[in-house]
Every structure is written in C-alpha cells, then in structure tokens.
Short mmCIF file of C-alpha atoms in Angstrom, two decimals:
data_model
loop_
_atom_site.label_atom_id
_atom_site.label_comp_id
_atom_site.label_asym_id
_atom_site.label_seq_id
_atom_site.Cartn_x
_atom_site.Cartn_y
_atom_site.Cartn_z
CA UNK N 2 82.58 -98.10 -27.41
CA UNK N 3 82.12 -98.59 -31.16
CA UNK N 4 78.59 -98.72 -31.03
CA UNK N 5 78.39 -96.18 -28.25
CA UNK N 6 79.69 -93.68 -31.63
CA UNK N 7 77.52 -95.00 -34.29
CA UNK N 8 74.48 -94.75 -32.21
CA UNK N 9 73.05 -91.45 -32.17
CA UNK N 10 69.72 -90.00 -31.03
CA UNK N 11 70.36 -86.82 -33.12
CA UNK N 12 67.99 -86.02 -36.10
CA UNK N 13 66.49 -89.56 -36.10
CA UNK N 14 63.20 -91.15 -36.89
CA UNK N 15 62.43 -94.30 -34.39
CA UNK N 16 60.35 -97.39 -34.39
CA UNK N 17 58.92 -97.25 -30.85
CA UNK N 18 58.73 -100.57 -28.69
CA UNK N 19 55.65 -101.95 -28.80
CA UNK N 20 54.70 -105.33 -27.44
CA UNK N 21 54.22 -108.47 -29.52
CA UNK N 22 54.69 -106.01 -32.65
CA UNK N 23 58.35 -105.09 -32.44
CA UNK N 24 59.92 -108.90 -33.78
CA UNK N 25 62.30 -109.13 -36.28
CA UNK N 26 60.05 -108.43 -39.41
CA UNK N 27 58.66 -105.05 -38.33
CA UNK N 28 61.73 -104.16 -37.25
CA UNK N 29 63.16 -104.58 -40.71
CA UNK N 30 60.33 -103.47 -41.98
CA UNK N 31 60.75 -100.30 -40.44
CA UNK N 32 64.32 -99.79 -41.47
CA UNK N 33 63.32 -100.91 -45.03
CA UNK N 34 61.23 -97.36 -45.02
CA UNK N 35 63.59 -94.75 -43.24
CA UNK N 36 63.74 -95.17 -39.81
CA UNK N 37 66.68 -94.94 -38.62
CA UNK N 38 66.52 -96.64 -34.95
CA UNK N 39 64.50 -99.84 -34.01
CA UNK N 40 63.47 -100.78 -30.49
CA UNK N 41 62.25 -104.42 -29.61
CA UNK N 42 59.46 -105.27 -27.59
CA UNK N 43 59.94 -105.62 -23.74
CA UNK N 44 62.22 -108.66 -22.84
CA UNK N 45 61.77 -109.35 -18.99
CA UNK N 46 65.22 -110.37 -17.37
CA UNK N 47 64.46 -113.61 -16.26
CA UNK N 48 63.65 -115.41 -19.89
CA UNK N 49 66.60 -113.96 -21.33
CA UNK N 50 68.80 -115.14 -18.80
CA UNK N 51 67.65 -118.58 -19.47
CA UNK N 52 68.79 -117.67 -23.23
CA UNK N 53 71.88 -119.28 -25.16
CA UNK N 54 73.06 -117.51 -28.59
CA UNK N 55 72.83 -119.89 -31.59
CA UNK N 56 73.97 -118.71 -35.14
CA UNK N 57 71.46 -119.42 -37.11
CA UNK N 58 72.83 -120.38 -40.70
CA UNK N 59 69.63 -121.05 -42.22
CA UNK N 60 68.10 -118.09 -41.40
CA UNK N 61 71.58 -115.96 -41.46
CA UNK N 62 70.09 -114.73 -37.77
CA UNK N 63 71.21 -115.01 -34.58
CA UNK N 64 68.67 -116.81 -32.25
CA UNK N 65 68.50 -116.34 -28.52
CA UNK N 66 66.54 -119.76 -27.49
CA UNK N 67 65.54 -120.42 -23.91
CA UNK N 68 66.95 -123.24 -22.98
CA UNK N 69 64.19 -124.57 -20.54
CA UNK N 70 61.97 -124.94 -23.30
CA UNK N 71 64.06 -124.33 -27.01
CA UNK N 72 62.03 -121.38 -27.83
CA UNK N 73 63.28 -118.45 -29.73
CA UNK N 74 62.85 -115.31 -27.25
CA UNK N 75 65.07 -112.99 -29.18
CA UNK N 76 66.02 -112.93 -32.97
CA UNK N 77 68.23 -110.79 -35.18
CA UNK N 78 70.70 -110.16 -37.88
CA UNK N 79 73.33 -108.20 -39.13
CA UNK N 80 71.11 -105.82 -41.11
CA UNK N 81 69.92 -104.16 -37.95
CA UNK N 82 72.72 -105.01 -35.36
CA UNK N 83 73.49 -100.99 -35.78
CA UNK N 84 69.94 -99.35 -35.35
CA UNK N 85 68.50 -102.00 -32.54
CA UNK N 86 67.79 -101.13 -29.13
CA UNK N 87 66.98 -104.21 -26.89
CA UNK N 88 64.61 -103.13 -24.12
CA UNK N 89 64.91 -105.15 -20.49
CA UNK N 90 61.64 -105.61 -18.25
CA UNK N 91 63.70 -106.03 -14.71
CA UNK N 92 63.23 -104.89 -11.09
CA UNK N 93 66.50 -106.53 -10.14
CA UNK N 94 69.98 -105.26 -10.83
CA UNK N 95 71.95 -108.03 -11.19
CA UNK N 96 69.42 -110.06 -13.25
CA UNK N 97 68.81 -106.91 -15.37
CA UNK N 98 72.87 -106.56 -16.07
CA UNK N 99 73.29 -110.70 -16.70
CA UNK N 100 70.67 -110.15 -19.52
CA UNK N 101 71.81 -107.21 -20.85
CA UNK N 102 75.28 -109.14 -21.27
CA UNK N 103 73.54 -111.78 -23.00
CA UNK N 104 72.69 -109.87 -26.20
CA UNK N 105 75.23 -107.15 -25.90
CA UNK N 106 77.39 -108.14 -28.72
CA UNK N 107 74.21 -108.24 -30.81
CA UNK N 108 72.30 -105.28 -30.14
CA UNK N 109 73.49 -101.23 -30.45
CA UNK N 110 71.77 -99.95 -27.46
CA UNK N 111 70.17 -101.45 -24.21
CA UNK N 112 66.79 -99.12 -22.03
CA UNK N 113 65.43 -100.29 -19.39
CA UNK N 114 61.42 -100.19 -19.32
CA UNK N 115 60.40 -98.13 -16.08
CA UNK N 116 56.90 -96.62 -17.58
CA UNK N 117 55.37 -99.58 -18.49
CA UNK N 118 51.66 -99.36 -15.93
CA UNK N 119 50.32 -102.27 -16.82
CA UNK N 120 49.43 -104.98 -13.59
CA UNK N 121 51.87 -107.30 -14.92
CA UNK N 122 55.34 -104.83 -14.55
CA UNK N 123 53.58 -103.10 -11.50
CA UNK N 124 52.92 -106.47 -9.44
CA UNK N 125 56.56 -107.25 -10.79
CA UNK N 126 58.30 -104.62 -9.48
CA UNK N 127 59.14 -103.54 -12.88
CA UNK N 128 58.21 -101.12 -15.11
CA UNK N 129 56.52 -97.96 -13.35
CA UNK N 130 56.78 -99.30 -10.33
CA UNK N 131 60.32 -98.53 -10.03
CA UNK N 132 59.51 -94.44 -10.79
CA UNK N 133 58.40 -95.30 -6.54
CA UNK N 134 61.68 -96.54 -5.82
CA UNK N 135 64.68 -94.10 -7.18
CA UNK N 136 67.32 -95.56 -5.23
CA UNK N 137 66.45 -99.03 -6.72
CA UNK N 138 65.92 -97.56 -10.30
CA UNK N 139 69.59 -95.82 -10.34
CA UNK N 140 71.05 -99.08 -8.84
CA UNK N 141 69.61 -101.08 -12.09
CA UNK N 142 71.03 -98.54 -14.16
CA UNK N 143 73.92 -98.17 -12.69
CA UNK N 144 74.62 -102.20 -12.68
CA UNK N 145 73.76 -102.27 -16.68
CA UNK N 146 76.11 -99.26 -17.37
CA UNK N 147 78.94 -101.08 -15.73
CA UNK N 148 78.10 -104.47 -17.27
CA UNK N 149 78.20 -103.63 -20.78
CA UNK N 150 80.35 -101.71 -23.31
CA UNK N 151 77.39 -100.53 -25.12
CA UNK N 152 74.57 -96.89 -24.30
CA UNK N 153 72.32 -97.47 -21.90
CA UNK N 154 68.81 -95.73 -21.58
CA UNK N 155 65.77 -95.65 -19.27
CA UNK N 156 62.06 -94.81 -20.37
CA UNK N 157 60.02 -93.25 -17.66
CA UNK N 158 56.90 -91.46 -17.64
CA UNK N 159 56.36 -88.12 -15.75
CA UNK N 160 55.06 -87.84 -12.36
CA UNK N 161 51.88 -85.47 -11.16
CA UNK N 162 54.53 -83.12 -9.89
CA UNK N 163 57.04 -81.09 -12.59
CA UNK N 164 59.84 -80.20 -9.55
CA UNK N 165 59.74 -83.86 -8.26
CA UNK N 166 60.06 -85.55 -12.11
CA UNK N 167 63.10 -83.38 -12.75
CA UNK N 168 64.70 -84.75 -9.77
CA UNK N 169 63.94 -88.21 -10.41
CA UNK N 170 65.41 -87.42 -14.11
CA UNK N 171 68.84 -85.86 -12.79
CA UNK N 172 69.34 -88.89 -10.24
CA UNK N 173 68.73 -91.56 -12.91
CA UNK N 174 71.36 -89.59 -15.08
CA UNK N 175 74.02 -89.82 -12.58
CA UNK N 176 74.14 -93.55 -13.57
CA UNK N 177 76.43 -92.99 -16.62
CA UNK N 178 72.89 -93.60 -18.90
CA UNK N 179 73.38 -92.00 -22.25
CA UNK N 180 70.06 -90.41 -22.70
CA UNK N 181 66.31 -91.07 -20.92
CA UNK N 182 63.78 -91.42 -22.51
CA UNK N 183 60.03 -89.08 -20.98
CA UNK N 184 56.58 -90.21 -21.57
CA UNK N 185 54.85 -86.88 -21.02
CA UNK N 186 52.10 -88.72 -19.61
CA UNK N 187 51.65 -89.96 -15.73
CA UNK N 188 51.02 -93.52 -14.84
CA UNK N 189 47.00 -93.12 -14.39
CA UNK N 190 47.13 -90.96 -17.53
CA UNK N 191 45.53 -92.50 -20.45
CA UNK N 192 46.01 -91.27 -24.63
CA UNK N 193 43.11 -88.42 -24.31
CA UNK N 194 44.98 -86.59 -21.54
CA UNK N 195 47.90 -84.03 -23.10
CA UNK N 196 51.02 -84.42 -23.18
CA UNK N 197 52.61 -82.48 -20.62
CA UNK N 198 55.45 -81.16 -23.26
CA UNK N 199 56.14 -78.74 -20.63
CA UNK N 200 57.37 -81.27 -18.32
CA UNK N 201 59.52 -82.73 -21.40
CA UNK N 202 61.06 -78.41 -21.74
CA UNK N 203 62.01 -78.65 -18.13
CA UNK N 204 63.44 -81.80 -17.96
CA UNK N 205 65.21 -81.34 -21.11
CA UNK N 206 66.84 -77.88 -20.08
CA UNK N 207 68.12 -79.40 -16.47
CA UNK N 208 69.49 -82.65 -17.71
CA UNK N 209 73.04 -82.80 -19.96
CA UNK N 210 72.25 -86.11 -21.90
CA UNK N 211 69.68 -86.05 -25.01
CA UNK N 212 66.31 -86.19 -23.63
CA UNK N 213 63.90 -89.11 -25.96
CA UNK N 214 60.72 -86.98 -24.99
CA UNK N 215 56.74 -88.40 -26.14
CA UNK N 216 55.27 -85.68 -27.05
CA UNK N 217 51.15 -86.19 -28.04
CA UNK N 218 49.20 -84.67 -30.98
CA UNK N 219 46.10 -84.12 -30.62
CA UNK N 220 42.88 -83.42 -32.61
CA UNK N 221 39.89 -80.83 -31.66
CA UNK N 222 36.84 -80.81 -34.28
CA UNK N 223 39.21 -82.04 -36.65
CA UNK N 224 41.18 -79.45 -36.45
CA UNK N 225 45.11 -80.78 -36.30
CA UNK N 226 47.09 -79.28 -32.97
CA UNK N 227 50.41 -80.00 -32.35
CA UNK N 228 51.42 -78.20 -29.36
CA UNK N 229 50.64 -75.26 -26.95
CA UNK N 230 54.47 -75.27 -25.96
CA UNK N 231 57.46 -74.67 -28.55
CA UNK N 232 60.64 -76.48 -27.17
CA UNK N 233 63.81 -75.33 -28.15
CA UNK N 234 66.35 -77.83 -29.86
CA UNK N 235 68.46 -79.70 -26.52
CA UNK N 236 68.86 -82.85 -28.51
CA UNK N 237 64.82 -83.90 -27.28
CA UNK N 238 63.62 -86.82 -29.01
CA UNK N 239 60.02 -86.80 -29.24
CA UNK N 240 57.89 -89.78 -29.84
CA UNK N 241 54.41 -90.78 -29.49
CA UNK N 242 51.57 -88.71 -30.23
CA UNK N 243 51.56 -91.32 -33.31
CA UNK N 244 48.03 -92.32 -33.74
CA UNK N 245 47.62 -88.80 -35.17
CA UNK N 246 50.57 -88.96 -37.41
CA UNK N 247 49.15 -89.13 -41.08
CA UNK N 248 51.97 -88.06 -43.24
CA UNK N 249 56.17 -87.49 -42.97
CA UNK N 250 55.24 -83.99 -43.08
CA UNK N 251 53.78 -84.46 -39.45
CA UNK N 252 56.45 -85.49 -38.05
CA UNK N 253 58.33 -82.68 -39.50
CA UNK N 254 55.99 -80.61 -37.93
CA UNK N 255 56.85 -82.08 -34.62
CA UNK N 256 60.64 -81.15 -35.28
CA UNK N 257 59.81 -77.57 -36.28
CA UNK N 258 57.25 -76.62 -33.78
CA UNK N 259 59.12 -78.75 -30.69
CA UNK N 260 62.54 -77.77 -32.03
CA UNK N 261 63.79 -81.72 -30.91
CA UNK N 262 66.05 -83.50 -32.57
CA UNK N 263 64.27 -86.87 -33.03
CA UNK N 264 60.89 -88.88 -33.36
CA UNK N 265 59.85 -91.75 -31.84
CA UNK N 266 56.58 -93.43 -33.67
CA UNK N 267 54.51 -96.19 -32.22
CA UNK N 268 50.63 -96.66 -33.17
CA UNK N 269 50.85 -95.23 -36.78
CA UNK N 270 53.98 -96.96 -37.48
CA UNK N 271 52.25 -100.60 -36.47
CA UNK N 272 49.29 -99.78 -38.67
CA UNK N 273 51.28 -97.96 -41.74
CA UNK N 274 54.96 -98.56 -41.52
CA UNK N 275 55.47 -96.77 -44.15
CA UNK N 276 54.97 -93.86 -42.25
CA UNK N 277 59.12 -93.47 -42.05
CA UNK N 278 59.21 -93.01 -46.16
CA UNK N 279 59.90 -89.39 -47.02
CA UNK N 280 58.23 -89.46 -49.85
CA UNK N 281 54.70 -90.64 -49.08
CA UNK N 282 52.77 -93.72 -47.92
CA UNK N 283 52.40 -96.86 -49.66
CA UNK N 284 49.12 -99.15 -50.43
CA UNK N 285 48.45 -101.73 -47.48
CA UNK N 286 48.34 -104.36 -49.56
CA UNK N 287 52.42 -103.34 -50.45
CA UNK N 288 53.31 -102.93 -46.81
CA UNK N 289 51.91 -106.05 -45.76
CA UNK N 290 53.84 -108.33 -48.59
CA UNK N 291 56.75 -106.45 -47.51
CA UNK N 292 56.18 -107.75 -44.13
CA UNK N 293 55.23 -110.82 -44.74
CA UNK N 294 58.81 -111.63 -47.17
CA UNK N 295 61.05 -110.55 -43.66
CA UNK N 296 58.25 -112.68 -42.07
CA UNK N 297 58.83 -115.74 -44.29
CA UNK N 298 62.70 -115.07 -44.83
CA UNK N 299 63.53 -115.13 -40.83
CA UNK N 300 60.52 -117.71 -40.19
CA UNK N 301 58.45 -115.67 -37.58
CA UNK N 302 55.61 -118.10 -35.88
CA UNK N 303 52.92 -117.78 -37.41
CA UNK N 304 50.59 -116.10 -34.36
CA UNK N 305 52.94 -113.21 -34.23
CA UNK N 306 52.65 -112.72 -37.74
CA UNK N 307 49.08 -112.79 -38.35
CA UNK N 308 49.02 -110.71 -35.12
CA UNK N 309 50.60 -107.95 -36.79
CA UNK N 310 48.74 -108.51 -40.02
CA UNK N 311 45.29 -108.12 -38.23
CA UNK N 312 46.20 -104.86 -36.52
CA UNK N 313 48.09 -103.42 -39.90
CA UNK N 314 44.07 -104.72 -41.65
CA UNK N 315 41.92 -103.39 -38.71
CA UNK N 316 38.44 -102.91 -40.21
CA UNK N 317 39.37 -104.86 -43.17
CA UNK N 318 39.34 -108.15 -41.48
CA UNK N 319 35.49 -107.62 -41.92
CA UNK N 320 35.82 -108.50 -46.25
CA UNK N 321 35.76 -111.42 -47.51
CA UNK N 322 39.59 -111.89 -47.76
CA UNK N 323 39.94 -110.67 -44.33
CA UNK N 324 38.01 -113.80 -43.53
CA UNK N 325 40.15 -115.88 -45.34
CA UNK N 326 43.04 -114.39 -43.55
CA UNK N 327 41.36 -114.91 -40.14
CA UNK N 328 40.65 -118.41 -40.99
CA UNK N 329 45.00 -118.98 -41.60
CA UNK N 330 47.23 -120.49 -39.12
CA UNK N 331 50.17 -121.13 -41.16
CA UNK N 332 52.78 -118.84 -43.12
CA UNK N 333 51.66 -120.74 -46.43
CA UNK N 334 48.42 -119.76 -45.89
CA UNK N 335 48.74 -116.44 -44.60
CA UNK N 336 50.73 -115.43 -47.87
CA UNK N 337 48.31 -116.75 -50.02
CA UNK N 338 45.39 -115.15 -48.72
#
C-alpha cells in the first residue's frame, strides 16, 4: 500500500509508453527533465513469466533476464522505482497476474494494455481485442488487483458509440483498478481523426477513479487548436496529442483549457525529451549526450540505443555525421560520433 500513496495521477506530467523507446535510459531521461511518472514499453505476459530478478551490482540495476535464453527483458533502478509504471501485454488472467507479481516489488504501478490495434495484440487476444470481450477484460483486471499490493490501471481506447464506452469504463472500474486510462480515439481511428474529448467529459463525469484521458491537438493552416470541448477538473489525465506539443506552455494549455489534472506525452517527448523542462527546451545535441550517459551507465544494447538516437535525429541522419552515426553498431562508437 506504500506505493499505492506515493503514486499519484494528480497534477503530473507523464512519459507515455511507447514501444522499443520506453527502456531504462529514456525513462531516466525523462525524469532527469520533470516528468514526474514513467511508463515502460509493452511487456507481453508470457516473456516475463519466463523472467528471474538478478541484482545487478555492476550496473546498481535490477535485471529481469529470461531464463530460456539469458536476455535482459526488463531493467531498472532505484532512481525510478517510485515514478515507473510497468505495462503487461496479456489476454490471460492468470498469466497476466504471475507477471505482474514478478516485478511488483520493483515497479510503482502496473496497466494493462487493452488499446493497443496493432495485428500482433489483436491476433493475440490482447490489446484491443479485449475492448470485444468485457467479461474477459474485468476478469484480467480483477486477477492483477488481487495479485499485487501495488495500483493497477487499464488503457483503452473509445468505442464508435459514447453510451456503450461509458459502460465498458464503469464495468472495468468495478475491478478495484485505481484509475483507466481513455484514448479518445477508436481502434480504426488513425492521428488525423479528433480526439473525441467529449467521450473523455463523459466518461470522466460517470466514473469515481481519476480518468488518464488522450486528448489530441491539432493544427488547421497553422493555426494552433486545442480543443472544441472545455473539461472540467475530475482528476482527467490527458495525454497524447504530443506531436503538436512544441513548448511546456502547451501543455499548460492543455491543463487550462481541459481543466485535467495531468499530461501524458508520447511523440514529442521521444523526439525532444526535454519537452518536461519548465523552463524551455534544450539543443539536440545536449539531449542526446544526456541519453546516451544513462545509455552507457546501465549498458543498453546497442540497437535500442541507436534506435532511439535515429528517431530523436530524424532528418538529420541525412549530414554527414548522421552518416557516421548510421554506420555505428557499438556504444563506443555511437558516443563518439
């Protein structure tokens, strides 16, 4: 229950999960600048299952390492033990509670991925597939509240009716879950369509937990537009919307036209993380040593790292030292680019 009190989704600025970008260094990246809550990427059930916990002195991590094939699935340390939600791919209950036991003395929050529409969760059962099945969704919550001492969330994404995606939002919040988290978007909805914030308004006045809402900006002839709905302040979290984020100032303007109490950032924050500074971005070239000293400190493979490198450089990668950096395939020579 201690970490059920120290973590809060009131008046906070997240790092959203994002696949393949959310290891260890962004992460601490992220917390370096401001944010005050960290998700990982989707872990499906079955590899962390297969996971032992190592203490890593070394590193001063702990290392989750499958132990079909001794590779690191999940790492972390004490520096973000009370800011990092560990988010489950499952379509099974008791697989989804076994690996939510595995890293609960490690983590501060568990949510379980039901919006994800890509083939992969769908043909797994996982994901958005489970917004089809209710009954099954609640049971998975339902076995992860029980199995562990620590808040438990879901992150959905609306359905094409507003009536029947409040009632899928009350049943999943019978389960004990501390909040759920919207995506104002439906599963065959891609980033030009709104955000249906008011979905997010409805769902947030008929639940009684904190609503983690996505809430979309979006630009017409350049022309910056928030919102054509003003939400009143029922503990909403908004996130998302991010690839229009510029500045901190935007996403106070998402807390003082949406009246929610927190922001969720995903796009922006993996090409600037220094998005979550209050007082203003800093140069690329900063961010990305910044990144790559957590990188080198808690020895990230090199793939992921130059993964996240190439989307922080984008168009960059085009220069002459983004060819050099293209040609690396170590951490030595990544750094020294």
């Amino acid at each position: 229950m201690e970490n059920f009190k120290q973590l809060c989704y009131d008046n906070k600025v997240i790092l959203a999960p994002m696949v393949r970008i959310n290891t260890l260094p962004m992460r601490l990246l992220a917390l370096d600048y401001g944010a005050d809550i960290v998700y990982t990427e989707e872990l499906i059930d079955h590899r962390l299952i297969k996971c032992s916990r190592h203490v890593n002195d070394t590193l001063q991590s702990i290392d989750f390492i499958d132990k079909s094939n001794a590779t690191v699935v999940f790492r972390t340390c004490s520096r973000e033990k009370l800011h990092v939600v560990l988010q489950i791919g499952t379509s099974d209950p008791e697989r989804a509670a076994k690996a939510a036991q595995v890293v609960e003395q490690d983590v501060a929050g568990i949510d379980i991925n039901m919006g994800c529409p890509k083939d992969f969760s769908l043909k797994g059962g996982m994901g958005a597939a489970l917004l089809s099945c209710p009954d099954k969704a609640c049971t998975i919550l339902s076995a992860v509240v029980s199995a562990v001492s620590i808040p438990v969330t879901c992150k959905i994404r609306v359905l094409p009716d507003i009536n029947d995606t409040i009632e899928l939002c009350k049943k999943l919040a019978t389960t004990g879950i501390a909040a759920i988290a919207v995506h104002g978007r439906t599963v065959k909805e891609r980033p030009n369509h709104p955000n249906r914030n008011h979905f997010i308004k409805a769902i947030s006045e008929a639940l009684d937990i904190p609503v983690i809402a996505k809430l979309l900006l979006i630009r017409y002839t350049n022309v910056l537009c928030l919102s054509r709905y003003v939400l009143t302040n029922n503990n909403v979290c908004f996130s998302g919307g991010s690839k229009e984020i510029e500045t901190f100032e935007d996403i106070t303007k998402f807390k003082n036209i949406t009246g929610c109490s927190s922001v969720m950032i995903a796009r922006t924050a993996e090409k600037n993380c220094s998005i979550f500074k209050r007082d203003g971005k800093l140069e690329l070239g900063t961010i990305i040593r910044d990144y790559l000293h957590h990188a080198v400190d808690y020895d990230n493979v090199a793939p992921n790292t130059k993964y996240c490198i190439q989307n922080m450089l984008r168009n960059i990668q085009e220069t002459e030292q983004g060819r050099h950096f293209l040609e690396s395939t170590s951490l030595q020579q990544i750094w020294f680019v």
